[in-house]
Tab-separated table of C-alpha atoms in Angstrom:
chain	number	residue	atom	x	y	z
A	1203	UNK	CA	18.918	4.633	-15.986
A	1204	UNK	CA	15.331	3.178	-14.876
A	1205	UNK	CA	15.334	0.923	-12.124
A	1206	UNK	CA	12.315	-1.928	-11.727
A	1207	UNK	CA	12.131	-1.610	-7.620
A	1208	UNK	CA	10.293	-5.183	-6.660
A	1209	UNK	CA	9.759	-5.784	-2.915
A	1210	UNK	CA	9.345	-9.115	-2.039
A	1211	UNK	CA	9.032	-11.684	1.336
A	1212	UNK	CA	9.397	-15.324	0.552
A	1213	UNK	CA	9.162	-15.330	-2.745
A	1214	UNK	CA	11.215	-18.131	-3.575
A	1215	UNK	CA	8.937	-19.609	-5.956
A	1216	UNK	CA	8.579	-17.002	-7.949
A	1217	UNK	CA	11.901	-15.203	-8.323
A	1218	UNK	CA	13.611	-17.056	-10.759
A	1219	UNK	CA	10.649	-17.498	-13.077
A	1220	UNK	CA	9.956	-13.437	-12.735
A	1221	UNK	CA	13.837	-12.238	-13.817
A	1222	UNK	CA	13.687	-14.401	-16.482
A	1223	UNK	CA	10.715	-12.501	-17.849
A	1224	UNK	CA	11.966	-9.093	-17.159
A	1225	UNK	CA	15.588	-9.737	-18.396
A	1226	UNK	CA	13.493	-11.186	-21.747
A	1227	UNK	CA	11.620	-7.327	-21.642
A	1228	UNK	CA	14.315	-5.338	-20.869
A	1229	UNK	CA	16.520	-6.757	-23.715
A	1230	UNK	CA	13.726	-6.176	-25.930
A	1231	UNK	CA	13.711	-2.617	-24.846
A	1232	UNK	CA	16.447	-1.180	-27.182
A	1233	UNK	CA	18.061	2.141	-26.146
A	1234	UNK	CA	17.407	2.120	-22.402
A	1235	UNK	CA	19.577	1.557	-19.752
A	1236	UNK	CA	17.316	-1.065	-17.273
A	1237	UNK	CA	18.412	-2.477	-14.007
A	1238	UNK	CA	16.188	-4.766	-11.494
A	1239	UNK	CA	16.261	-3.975	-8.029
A	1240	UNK	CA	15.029	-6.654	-5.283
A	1241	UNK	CA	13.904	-5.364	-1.887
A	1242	UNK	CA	14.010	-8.040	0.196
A	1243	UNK	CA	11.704	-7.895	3.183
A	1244	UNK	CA	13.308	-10.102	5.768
A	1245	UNK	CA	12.492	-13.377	4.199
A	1246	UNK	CA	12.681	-16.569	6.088
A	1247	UNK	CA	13.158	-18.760	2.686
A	1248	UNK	CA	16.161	-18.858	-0.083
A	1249	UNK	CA	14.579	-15.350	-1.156
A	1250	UNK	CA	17.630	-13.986	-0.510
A	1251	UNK	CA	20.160	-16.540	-1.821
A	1252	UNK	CA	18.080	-16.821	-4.949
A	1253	UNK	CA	18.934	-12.663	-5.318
A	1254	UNK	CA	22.505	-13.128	-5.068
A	1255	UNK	CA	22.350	-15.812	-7.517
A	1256	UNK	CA	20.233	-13.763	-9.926
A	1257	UNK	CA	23.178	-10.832	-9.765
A	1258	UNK	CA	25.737	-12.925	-10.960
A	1259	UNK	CA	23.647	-14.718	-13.457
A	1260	UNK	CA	21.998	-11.279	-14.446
A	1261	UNK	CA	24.982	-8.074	-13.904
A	1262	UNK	CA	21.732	-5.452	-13.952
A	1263	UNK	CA	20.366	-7.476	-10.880
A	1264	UNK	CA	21.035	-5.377	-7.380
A	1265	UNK	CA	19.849	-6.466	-4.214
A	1266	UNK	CA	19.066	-4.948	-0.740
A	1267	UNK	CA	17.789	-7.380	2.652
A	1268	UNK	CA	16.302	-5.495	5.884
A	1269	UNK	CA	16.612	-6.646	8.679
A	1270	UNK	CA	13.776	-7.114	9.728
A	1271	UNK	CA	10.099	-8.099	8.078
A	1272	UNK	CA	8.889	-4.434	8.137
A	1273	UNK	CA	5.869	-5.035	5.794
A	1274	UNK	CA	5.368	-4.349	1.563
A	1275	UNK	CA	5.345	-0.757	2.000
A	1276	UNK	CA	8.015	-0.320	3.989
A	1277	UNK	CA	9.992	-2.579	1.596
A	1278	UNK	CA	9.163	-0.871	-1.282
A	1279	UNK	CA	10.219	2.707	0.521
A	1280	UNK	CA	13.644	0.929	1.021
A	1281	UNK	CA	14.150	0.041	-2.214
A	1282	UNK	CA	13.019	3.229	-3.818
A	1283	UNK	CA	15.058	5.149	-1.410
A	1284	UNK	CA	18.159	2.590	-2.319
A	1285	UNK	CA	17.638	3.174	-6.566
A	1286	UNK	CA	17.077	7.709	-5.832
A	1287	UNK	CA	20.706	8.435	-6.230
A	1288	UNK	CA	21.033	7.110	-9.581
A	1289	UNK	CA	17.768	6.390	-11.116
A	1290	UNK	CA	16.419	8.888	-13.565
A	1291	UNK	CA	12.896	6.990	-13.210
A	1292	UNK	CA	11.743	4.210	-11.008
A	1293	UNK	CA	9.044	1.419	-11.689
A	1294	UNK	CA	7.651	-0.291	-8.556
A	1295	UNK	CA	6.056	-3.751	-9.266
A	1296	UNK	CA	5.528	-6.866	-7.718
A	1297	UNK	CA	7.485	-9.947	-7.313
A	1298	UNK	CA	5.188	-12.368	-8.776
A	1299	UNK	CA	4.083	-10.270	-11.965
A	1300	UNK	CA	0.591	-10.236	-12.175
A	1301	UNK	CA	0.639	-6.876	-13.324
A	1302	UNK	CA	1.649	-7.256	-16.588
A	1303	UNK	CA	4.926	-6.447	-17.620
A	1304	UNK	CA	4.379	-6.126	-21.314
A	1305	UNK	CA	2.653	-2.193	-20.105
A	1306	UNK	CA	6.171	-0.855	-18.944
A	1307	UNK	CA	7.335	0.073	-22.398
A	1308	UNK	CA	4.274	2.180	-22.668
A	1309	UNK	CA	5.059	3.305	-19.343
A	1310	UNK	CA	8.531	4.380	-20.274
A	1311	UNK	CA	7.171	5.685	-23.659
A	1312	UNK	CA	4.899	8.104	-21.289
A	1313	UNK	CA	7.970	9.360	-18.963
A	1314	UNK	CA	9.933	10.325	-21.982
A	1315	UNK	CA	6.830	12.094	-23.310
A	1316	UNK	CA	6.994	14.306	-19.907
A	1317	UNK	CA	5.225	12.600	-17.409
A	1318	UNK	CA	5.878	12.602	-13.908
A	1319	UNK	CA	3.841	9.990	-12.959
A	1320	UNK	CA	2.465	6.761	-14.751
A	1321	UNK	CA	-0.310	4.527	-12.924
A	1322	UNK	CA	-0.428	1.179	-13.710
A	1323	UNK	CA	-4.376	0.791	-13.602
A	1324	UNK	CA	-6.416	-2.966	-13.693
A	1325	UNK	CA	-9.296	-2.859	-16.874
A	1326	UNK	CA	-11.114	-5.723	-14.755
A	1327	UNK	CA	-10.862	-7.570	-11.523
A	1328	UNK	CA	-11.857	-10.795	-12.856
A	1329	UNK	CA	-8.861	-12.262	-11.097
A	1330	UNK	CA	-10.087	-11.646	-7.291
A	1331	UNK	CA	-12.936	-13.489	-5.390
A	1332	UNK	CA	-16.658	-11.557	-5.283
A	1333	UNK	CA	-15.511	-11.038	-1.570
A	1334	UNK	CA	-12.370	-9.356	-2.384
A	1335	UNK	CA	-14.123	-7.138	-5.096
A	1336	UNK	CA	-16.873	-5.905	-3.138
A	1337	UNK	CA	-14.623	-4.815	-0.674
A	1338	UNK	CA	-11.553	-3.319	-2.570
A	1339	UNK	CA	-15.025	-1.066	-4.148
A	1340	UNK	CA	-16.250	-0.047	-0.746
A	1341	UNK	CA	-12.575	0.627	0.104
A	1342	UNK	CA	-11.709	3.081	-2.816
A	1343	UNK	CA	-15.683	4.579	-2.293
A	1344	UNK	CA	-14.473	4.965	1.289
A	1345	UNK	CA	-11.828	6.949	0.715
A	1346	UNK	CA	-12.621	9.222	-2.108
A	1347	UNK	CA	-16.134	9.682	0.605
A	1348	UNK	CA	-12.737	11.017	3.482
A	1349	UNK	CA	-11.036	12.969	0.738
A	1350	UNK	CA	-8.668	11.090	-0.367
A	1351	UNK	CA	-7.833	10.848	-4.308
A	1352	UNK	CA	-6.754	7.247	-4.793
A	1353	UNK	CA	-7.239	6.168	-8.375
A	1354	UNK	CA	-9.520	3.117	-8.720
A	1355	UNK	CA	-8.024	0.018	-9.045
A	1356	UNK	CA	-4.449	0.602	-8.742
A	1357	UNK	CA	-2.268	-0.533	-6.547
A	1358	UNK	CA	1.731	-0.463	-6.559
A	1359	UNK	CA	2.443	-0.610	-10.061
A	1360	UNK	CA	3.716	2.509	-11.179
A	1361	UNK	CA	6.241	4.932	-12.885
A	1362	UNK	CA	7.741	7.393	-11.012
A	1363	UNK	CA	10.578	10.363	-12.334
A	1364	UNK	CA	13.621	11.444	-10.378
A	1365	UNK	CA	11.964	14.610	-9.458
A	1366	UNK	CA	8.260	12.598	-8.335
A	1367	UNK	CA	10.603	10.014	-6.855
A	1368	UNK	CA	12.494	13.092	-4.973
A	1369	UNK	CA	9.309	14.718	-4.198
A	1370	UNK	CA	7.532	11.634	-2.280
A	1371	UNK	CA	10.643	10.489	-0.541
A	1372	UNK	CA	10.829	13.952	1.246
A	1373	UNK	CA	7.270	12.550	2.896
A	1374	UNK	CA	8.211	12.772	6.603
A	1375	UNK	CA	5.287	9.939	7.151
A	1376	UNK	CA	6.159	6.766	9.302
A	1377	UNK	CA	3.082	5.434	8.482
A	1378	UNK	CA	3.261	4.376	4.494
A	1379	UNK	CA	0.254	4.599	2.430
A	1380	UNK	CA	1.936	5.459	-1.056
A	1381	UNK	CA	-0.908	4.632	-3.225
A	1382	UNK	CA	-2.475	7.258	-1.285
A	1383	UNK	CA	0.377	9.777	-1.224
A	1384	UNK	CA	1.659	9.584	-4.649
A	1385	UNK	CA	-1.483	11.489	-5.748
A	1386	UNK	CA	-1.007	14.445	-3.620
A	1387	UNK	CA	2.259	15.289	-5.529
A	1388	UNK	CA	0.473	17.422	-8.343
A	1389	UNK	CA	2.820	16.568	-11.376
A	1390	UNK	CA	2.071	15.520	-14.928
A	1391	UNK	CA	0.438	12.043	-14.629
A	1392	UNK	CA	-0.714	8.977	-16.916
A	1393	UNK	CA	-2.666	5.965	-16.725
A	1394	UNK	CA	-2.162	2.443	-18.651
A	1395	UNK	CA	-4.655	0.251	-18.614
A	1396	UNK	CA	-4.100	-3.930	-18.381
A	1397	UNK	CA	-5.525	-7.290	-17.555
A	1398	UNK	CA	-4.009	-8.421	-14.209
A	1399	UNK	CA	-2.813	-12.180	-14.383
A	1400	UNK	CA	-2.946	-15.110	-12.428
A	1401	UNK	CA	-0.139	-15.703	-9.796
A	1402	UNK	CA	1.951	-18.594	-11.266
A	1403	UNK	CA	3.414	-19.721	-7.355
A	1404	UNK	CA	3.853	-18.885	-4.322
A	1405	UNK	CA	0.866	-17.754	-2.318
A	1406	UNK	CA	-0.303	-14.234	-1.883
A	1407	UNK	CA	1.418	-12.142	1.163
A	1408	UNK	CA	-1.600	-10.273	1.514
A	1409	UNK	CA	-4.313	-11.829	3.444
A	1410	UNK	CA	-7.370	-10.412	5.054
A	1411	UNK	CA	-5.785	-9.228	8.343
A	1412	UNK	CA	-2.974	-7.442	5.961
A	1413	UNK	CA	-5.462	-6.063	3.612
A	1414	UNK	CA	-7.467	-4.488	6.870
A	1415	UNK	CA	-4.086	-3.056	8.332
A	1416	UNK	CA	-3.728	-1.557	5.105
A	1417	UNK	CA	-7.183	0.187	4.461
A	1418	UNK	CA	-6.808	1.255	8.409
A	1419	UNK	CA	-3.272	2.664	7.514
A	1420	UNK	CA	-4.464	4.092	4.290
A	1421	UNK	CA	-7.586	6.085	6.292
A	1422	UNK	CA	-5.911	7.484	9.407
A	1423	UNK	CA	-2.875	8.558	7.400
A	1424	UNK	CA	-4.581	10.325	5.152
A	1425	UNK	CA	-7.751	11.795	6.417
A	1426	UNK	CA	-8.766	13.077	9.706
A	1427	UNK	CA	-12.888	12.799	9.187
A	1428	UNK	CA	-13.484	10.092	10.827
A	1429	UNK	CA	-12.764	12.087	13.989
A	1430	UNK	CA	-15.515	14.420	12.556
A	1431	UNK	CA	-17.766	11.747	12.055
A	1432	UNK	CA	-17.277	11.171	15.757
A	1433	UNK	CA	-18.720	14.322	16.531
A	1434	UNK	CA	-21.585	14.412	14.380
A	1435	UNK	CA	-22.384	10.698	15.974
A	1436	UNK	CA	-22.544	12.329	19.219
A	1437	UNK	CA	-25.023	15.008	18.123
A	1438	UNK	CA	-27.309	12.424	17.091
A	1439	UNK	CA	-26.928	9.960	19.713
A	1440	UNK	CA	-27.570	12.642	22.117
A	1441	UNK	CA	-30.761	13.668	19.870
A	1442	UNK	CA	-31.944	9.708	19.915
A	1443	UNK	CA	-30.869	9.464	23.477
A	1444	UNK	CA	-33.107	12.600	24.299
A	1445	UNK	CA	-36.130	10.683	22.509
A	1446	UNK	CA	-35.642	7.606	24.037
A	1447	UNK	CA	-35.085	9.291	27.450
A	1448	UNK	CA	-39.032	10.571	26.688
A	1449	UNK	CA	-39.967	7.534	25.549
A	1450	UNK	CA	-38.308	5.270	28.642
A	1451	UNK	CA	-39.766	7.508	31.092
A	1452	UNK	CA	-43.202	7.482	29.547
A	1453	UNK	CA	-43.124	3.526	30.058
A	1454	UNK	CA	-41.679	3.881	33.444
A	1455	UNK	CA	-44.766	6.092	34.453
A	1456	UNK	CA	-47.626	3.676	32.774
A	1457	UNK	CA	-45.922	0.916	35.168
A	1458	UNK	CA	-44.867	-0.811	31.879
A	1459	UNK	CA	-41.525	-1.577	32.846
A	1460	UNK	CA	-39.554	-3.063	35.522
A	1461	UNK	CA	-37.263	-1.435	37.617
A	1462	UNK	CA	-34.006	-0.354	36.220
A	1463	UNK	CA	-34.593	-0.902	33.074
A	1464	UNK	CA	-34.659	2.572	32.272
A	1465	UNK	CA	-31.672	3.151	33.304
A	1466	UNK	CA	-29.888	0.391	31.477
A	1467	UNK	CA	-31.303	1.041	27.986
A	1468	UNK	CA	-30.482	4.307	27.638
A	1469	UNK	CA	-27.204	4.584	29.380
A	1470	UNK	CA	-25.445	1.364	28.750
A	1471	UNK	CA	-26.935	0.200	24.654
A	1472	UNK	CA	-26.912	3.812	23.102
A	1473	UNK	CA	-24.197	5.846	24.929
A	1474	UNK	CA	-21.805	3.183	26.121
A	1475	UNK	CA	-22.084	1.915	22.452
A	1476	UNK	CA	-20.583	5.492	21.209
A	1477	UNK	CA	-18.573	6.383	23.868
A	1478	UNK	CA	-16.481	2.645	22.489
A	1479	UNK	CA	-16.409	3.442	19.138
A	1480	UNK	CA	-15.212	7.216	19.830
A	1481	UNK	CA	-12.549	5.957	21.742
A	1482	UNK	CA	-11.608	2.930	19.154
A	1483	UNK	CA	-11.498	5.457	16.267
A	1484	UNK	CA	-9.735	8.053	19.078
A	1485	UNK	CA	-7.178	5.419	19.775
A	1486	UNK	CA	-6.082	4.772	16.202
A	1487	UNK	CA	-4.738	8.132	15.602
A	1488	UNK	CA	-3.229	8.347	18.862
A	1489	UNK	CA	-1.398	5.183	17.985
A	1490	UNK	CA	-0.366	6.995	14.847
A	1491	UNK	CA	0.934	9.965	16.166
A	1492	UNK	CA	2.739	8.040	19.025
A	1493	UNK	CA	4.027	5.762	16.298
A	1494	UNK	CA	5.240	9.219	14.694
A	1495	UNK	CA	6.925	11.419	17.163
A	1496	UNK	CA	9.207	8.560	17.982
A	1497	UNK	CA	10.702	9.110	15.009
A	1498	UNK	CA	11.920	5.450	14.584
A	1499	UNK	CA	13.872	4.580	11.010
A	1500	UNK	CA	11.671	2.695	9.008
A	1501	UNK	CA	14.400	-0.174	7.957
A	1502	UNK	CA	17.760	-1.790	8.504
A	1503	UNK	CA	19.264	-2.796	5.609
A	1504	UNK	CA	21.464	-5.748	6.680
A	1505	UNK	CA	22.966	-6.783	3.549
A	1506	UNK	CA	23.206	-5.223	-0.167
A	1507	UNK	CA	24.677	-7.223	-3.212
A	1508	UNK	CA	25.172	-5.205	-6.780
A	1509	UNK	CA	25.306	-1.620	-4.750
A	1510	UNK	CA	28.660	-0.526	-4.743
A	1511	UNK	CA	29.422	2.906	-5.733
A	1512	UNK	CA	29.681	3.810	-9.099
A	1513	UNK	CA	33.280	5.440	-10.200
């Protein structure tokens, strides 16, 4: 059985419009035992009335609803951890299918072929904005630059086996990055290529303020240089500081400057300027870890539809 894991958060524009298409695939896809599941995110819309009218339009449709808007990842973790005890492969994709669907027979082709692993990977972004390009590159440069081995351009769309599926879930993180952590699980991997679409409704849940929570996420869960980078900033401020100490108190001698300024420019602009961004950068993974060692759950699930136990 291969379960299509969608999270989604008022998405009641799209819903509808999206099952039809994948009931369409998966009854094209002969031989394979398909089911949708629909993690729904806390949604303040009919997201969740729409899903229990999809089940008993659609018998392969399941459902869970948190309790609470705990964010994409989070969802997506649910839902995966909901589909683990019966799924022999999951595929995580979005609710408004702009990665194209048409790739998951290929993707399915791979996993029976003996892999793992199969990333869903964008040919183009032609789709996004020159802003939201330019910074999606500098992102993925960012993090290969900390260590980190995302693969360019993909985001949640993937194929994952029981045992990868298994293997991820034992993550004790309680801050989510997966497109960072699914990497670091070693087995046989694949990549399809595809042209990502246009969204058909809704809007996207993923602004800017999102998208930065995510890249901050994505870089203090999964690298620790930036607190190195910290230190090697505070060798060479102290080096400039030591040159513009010889430099302030030559002007100060010459009568060049007035009094107190010195002191001002070299203790409040250079290391006042460090000292914040040590303790900015210091701060995030304290928030992290505190985050962490209270060892919170990451969901409720108030509500499931399609999920009783199978006899």
């Amino acid at each position: 059985m291969i379960y299509l894991v969608i999270p989604c958060y008022n998405e009641q524009e799209v819903l509808e419009d999206s099952t039809k298409k994948l009931a369409s695939l998966i009854g094209r896809m002969q031989g394979e035992d398909m089911r949708i599941l629909f993690s729904d995110d806390g949604s303040r819309d009919e997201t969740w009335n729409i899903i229990c009218k999809l089940h008993h339009q659609y018998p392969f449709v399941e459902g869970i609803r948190l309790a609470h808007n705990e964010g994409h990842q989070k969802a997506l973790w649910a839902g995966m951890e909901a589909a683990a005890d019966r799924a022999e492969a999951i595929i995580s994709i979005d609710a408004d299918l702009q990665d194209d669907i048409e790739v998951i027979p290929r993707m399915v082709a791979d996993f029976r072929q003996g892999a793992d692993v199969v990333y869903g990977v964008r040919k183009e972004r032609d789709t996004d904005s020159a802003f939201k390009r330019l910074t999606a590159l500098t992102f993925y440069r960012l993090m290969n630059t900390l260590g980190s081995h995302l693969v360019y351009n993909h985001a949640d769309f993937r194929l994952l086996s029981r045992r990868a599926l298994l293997a991820l879930l034992s993550f004790p993180e309680r801050n989510l990055f997966l497109r960072g952590m699914v990497p670091m699980l070693g087995f046989n991997e694949q990549t399809e290529y595809y042209n990502r679409l246009q969204r058909q409704a809704g809007i996207s849940k993923y602004p800017l303020s999102r998208m930065i929570a995510l890249a901050m996420d994505g870089i203090t869960s999964l690298s620790v240089k930036p607190l190195r980078w910290i230190g090697a900033a505070g060798v060479c401020s102290i080096l400039v500081a030591i040159g513009v100490i010889i430099w302030a108190l030559v002007q100060h001698t010459t009568g060049h400057t007035i009094p107190g300024w010195t002191s001002l420019l070299v203790s409040l602009w250079l290391i006042g300027g460090m000292l914040l961004m040590a303790i900015c950068v210091l701060g995030e993974y304290i928030g992290k870890v505190y985050q962490g060692v209270k060892r919170r759950p990451h969901y409720f699930i108030m509500d499931s539809i399609g999920r009783e136990p199978e006899k």
